[in-house]
mmCIF file of C-alpha atoms in Angstrom:
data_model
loop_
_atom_site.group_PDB
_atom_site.id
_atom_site.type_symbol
_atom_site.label_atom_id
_atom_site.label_comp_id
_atom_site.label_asym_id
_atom_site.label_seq_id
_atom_site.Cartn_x
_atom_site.Cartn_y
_atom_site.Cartn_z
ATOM 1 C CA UNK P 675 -9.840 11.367 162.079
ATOM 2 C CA UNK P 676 -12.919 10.691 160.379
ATOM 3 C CA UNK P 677 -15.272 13.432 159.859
ATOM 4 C CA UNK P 678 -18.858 13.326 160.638
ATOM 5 C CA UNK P 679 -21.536 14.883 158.780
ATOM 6 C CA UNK P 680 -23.787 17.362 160.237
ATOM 7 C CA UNK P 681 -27.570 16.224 160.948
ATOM 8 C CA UNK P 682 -29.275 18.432 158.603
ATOM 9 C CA UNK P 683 -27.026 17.279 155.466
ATOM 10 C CA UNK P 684 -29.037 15.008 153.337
ATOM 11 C CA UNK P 685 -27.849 11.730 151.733
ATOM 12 C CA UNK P 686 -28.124 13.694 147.921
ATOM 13 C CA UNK P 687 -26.416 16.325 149.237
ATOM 14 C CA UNK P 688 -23.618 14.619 150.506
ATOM 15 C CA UNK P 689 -23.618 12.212 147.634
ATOM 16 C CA UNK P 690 -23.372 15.493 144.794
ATOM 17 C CA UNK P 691 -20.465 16.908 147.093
ATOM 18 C CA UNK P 692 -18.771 13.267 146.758
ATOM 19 C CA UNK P 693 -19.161 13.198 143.081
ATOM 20 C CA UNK P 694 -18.094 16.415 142.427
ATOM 21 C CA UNK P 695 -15.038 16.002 144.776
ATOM 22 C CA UNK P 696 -13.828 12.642 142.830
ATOM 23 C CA UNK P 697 -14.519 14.211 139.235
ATOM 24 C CA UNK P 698 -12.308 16.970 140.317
ATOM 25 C CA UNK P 699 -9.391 14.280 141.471
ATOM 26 C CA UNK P 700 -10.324 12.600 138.242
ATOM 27 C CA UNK P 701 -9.272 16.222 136.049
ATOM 28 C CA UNK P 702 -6.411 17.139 138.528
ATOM 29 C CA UNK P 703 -4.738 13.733 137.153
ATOM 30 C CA UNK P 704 -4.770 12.446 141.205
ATOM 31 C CA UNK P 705 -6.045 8.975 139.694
ATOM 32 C CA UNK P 706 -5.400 9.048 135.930
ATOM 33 C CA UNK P 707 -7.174 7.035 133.288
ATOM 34 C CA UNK P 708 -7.076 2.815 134.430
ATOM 35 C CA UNK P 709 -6.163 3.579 137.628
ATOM 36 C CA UNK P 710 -7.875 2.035 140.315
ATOM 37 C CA UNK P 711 -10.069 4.190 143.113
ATOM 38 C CA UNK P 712 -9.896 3.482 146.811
ATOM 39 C CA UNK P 713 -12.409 1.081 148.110
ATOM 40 C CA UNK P 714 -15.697 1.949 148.678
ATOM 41 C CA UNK P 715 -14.272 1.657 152.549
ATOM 42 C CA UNK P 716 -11.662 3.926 151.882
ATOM 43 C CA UNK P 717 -13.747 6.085 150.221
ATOM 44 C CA UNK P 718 -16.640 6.213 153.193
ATOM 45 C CA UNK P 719 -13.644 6.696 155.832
ATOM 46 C CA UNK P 720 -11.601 9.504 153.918
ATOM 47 C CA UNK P 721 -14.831 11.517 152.973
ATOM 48 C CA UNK P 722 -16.669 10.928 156.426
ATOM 49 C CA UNK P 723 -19.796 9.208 154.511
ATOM 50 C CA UNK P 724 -21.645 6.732 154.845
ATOM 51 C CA UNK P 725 -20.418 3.365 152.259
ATOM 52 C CA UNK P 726 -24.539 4.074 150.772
ATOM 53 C CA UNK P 727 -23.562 7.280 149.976
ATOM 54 C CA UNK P 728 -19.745 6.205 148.198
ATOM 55 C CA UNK P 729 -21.644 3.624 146.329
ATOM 56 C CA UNK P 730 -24.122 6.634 144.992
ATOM 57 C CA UNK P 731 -21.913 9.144 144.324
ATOM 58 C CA UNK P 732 -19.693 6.208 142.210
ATOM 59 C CA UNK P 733 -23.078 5.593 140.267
ATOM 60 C CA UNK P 734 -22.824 8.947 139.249
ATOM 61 C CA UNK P 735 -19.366 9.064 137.686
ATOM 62 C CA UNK P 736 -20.392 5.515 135.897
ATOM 63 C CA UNK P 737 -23.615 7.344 134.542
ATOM 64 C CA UNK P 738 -20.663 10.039 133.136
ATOM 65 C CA UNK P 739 -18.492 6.890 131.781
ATOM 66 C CA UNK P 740 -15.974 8.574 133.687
ATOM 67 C CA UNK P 741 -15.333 5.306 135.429
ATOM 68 C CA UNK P 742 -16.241 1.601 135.100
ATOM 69 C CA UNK P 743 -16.688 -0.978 137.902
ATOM 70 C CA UNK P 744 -15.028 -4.533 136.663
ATOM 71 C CA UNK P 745 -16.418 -7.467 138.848
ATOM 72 C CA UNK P 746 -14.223 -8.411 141.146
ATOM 73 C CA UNK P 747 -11.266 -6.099 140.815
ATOM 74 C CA UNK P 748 -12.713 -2.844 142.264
ATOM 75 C CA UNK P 749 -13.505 0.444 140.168
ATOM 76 C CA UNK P 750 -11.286 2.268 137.489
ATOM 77 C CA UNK P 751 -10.751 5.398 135.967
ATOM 78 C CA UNK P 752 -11.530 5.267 132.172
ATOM 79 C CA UNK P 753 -9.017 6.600 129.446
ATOM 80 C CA UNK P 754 -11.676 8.241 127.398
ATOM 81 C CA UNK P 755 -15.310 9.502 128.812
ATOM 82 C CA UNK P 756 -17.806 8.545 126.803
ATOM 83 C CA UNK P 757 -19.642 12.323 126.196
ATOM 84 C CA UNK P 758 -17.506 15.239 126.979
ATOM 85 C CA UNK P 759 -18.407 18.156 128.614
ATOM 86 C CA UNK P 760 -19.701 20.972 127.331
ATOM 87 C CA UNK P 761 -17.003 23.451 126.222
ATOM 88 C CA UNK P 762 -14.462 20.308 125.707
ATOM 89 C CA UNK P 763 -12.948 19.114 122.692
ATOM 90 C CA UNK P 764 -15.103 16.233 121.587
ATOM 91 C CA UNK P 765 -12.948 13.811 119.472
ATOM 92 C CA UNK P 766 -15.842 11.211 119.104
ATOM 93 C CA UNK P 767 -15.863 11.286 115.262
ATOM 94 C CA UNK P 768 -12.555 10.684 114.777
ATOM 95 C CA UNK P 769 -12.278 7.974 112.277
ATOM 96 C CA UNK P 770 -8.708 5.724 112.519
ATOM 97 C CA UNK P 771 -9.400 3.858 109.086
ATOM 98 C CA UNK P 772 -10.147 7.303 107.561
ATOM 99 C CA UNK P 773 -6.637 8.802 106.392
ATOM 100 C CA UNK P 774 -7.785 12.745 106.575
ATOM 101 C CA UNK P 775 -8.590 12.223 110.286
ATOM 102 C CA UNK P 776 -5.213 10.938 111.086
ATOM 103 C CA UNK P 777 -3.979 13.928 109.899
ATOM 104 C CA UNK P 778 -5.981 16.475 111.824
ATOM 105 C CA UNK P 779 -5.151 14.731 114.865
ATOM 106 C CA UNK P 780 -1.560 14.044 113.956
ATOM 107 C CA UNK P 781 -1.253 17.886 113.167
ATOM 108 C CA UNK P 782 -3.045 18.524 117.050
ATOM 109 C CA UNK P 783 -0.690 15.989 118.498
ATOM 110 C CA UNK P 784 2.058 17.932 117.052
ATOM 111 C CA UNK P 785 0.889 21.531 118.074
ATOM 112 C CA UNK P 786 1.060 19.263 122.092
ATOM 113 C CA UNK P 787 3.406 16.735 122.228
ATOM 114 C CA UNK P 788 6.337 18.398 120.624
ATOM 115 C CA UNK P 789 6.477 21.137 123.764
ATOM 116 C CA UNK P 790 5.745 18.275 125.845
ATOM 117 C CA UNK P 791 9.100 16.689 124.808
ATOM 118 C CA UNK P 792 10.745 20.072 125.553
ATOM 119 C CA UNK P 793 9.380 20.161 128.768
ATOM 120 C CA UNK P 794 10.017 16.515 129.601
ATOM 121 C CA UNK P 795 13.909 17.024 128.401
ATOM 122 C CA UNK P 796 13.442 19.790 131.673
ATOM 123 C CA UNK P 797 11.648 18.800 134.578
ATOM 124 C CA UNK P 798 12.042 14.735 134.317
ATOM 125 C CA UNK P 799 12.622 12.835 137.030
ATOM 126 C CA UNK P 800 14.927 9.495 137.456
ATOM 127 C CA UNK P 801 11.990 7.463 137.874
ATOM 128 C CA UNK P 802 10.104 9.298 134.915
ATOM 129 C CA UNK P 803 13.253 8.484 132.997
ATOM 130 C CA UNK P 804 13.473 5.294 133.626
ATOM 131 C CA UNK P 805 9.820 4.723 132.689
ATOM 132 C CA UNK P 806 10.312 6.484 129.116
ATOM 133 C CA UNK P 807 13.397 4.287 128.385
ATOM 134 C CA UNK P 808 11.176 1.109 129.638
ATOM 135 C CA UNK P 809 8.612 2.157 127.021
ATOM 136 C CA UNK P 810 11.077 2.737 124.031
ATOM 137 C CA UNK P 811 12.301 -0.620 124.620
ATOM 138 C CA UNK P 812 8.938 -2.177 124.579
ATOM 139 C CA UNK P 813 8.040 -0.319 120.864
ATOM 140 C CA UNK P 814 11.445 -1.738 119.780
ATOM 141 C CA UNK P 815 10.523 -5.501 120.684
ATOM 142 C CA UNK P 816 7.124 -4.823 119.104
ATOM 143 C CA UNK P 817 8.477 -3.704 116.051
ATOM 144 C CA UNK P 818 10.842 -6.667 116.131
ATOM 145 C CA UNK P 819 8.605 -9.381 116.818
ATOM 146 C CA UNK P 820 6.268 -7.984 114.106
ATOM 147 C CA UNK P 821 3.480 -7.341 116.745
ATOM 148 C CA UNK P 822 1.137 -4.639 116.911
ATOM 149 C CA UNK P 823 2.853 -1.328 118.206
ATOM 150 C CA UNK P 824 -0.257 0.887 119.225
ATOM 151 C CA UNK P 825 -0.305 -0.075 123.205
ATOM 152 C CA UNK P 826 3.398 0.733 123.821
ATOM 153 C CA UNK P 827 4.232 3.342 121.421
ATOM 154 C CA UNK P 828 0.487 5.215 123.286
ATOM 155 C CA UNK P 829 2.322 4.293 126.797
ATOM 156 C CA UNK P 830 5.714 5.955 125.242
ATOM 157 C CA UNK P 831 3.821 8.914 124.837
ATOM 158 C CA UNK P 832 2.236 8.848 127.659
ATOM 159 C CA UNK P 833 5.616 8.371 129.578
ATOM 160 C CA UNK P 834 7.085 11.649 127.921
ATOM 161 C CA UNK P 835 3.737 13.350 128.763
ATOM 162 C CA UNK P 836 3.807 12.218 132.751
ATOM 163 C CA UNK P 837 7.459 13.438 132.465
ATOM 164 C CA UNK P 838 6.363 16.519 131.985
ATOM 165 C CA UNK P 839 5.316 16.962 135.760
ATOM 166 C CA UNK P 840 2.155 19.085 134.414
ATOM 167 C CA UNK P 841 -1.134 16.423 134.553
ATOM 168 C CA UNK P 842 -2.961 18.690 131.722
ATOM 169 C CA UNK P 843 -0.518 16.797 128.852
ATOM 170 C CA UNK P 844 -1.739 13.185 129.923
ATOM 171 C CA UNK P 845 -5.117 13.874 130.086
ATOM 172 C CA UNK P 846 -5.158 15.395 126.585
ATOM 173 C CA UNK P 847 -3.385 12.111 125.118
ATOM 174 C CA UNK P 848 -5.698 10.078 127.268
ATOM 175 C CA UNK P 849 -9.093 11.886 125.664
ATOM 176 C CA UNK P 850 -7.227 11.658 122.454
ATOM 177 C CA UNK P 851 -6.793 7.957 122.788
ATOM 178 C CA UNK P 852 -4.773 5.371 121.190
ATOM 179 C CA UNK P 853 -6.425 4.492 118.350
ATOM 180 C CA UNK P 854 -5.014 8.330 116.524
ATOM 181 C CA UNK P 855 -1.518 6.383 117.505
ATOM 182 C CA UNK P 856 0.074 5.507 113.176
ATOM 183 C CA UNK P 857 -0.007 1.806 111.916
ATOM 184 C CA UNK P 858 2.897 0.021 111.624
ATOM 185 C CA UNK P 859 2.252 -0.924 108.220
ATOM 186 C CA UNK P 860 0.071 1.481 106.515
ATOM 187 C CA UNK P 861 -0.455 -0.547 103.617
ATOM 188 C CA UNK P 862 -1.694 -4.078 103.257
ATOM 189 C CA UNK P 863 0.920 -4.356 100.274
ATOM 190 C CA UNK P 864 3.938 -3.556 101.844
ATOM 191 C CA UNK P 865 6.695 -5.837 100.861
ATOM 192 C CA UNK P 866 9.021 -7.052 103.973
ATOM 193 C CA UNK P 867 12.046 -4.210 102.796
ATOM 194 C CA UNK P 868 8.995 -1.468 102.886
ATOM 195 C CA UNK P 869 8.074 -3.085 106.758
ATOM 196 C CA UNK P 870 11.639 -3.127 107.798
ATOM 197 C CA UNK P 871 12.969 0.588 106.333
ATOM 198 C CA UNK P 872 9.617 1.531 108.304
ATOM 199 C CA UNK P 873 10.331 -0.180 111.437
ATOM 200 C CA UNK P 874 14.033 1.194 111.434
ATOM 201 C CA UNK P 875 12.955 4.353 110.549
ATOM 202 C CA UNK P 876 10.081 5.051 114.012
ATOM 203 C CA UNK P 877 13.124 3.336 115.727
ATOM 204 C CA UNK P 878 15.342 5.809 114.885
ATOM 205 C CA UNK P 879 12.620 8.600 115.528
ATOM 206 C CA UNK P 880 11.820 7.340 118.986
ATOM 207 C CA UNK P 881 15.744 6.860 119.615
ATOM 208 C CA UNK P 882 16.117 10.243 119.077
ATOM 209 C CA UNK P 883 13.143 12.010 121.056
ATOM 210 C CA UNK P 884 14.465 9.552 124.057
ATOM 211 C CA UNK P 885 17.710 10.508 123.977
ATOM 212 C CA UNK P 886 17.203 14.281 123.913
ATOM 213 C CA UNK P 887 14.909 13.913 127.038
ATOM 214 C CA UNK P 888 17.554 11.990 128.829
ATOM 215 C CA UNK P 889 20.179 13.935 127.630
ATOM 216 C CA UNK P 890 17.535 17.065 129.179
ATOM 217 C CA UNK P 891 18.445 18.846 125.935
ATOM 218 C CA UNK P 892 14.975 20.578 125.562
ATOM 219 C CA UNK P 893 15.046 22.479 122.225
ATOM 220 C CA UNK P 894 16.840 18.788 120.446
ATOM 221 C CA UNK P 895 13.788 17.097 122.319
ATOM 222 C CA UNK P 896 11.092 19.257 120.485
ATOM 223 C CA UNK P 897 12.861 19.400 117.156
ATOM 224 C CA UNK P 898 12.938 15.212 117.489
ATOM 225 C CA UNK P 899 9.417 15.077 118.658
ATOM 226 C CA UNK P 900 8.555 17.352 115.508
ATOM 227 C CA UNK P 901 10.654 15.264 113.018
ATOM 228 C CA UNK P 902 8.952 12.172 114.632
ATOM 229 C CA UNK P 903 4.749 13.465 114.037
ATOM 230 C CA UNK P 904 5.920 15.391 111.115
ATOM 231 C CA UNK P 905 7.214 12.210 109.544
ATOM 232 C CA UNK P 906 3.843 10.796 110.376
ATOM 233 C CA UNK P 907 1.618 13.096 108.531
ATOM 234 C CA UNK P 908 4.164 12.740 105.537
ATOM 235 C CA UNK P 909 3.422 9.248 105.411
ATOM 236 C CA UNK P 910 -0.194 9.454 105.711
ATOM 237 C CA UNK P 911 -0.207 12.397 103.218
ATOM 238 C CA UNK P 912 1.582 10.314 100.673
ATOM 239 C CA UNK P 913 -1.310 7.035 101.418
ATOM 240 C CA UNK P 914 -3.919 9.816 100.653
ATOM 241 C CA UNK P 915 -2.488 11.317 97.456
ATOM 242 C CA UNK P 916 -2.381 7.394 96.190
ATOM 243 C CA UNK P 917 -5.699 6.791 97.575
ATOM 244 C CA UNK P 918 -7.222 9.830 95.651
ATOM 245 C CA UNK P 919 -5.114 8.889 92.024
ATOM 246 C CA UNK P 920 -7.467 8.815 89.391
ATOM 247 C CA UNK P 921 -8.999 5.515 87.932
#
């Protein structure tokens, strides 16, 4: 039943109460990051407003880049807000062509991701399984074909994080962002036998945190997960130590 709102509520009233309702489903995870919204009808019948006041209240989460209206297709839920909150980690100077900044943020990812695994290994569901075996297989084609990695092997992660069952592990990925997600090749000089040992080699790593999940082995999934972003910040720390050699 729709609910009507009381005579002496005012349109900015009701439209702050909307905003602040939808910001909260945006934080609880209820419509993650490029997810659709409900249509502005929806919206108005759900929330007992009036469609002037959904249309108002959206404004305000666009002002927030918390969302983005695409013409024709409706309005979605943005990965990354443009200014975060006060009190929130802010990872807007994060640099992805600076080595030293894909360590810090490999290092964070690892502090995360590798109890994520753990908890993933535990509380999984079939469906959630199915989804992080779908997303291994789609790095592993990438890496075959030679094409660029960084959209499956961020949905991988973002698979073992929904797997999870908590909403808190997505949306730190998802301010995080894809771009902290390794090259392929971290060199423009690697040889083919470098780009195939490295290829094998995030194979194996992702083989590995995959199977422990599936297996719901928790403490094999975090040591995997470790090995995997551990390996990462090896590689990059390598690439800065030849960056910094002396002329």
């Amino acid at each position: 039943m729709r609910v009507q709102p009381r005579p002496e509520q005012s349109s900015s009233t009701l439209t702050a109460r909307l905003a602040d309702n939808l910001r909260r489903s945006l934080s609880s995870g209820q419509f993650p990051p490029g997810s659709k919204l409900p249509s502005e009808a929806q919206l108005s019948e759900a929330h007992g407003v009036s469609r002037t006041v959904v249309r108002e209240a959206i404004a305000a989460l666009r002002a927030d880049r918390l969302v983005e209206a695409r013409q024709g297709a409706g309005v979605f839920v943005l990965e990354t807000p443009g200014v975060a909150p006060a009190g929130l980690l802010s990872v807007r100077n994060v640099d992805p062509d600076r080595v030293s900044s894909m360590i810090e943020m490999l290092e964070l990812r690892t502090a995360v991701e590798v109890e994520a695994a753990g908890l993933a290994a535990l509380r999984r569901s079939p469906a959630q399984e199915e989804a992080i075996l779908d997303q291994h297989y789609a790095v592993r084609a990438c890496l075959e074909a030679g094409d660029s990695t960084i959209e499956a092997d961020f949905a991988l992660h973002l698979a073992i994080a929904d797997a999870t069952n908590n909403p808190r592990f997505r949306e730190f990925l998802a301010m995080i962002g894809k771009n902290v997600i390794p090259r392929a090749a971290l060199r423009a000089d690697d040889g083919d036998s470098d780009q195939s040992a490295y290829i094998k080699l995030i194979d194996q790593e992702h083989d590995a945190i995959v199977a422990a999940i599936s297996n719901g082995d928790e403490e094999a999934a975090r040591e995997a997960m470790r090995r995997h972003l551990r390996g990462s910040q090896a590689r990059y720390r390598a690439l800065l130590r030849e960056q910094r050699q002396p002329v």
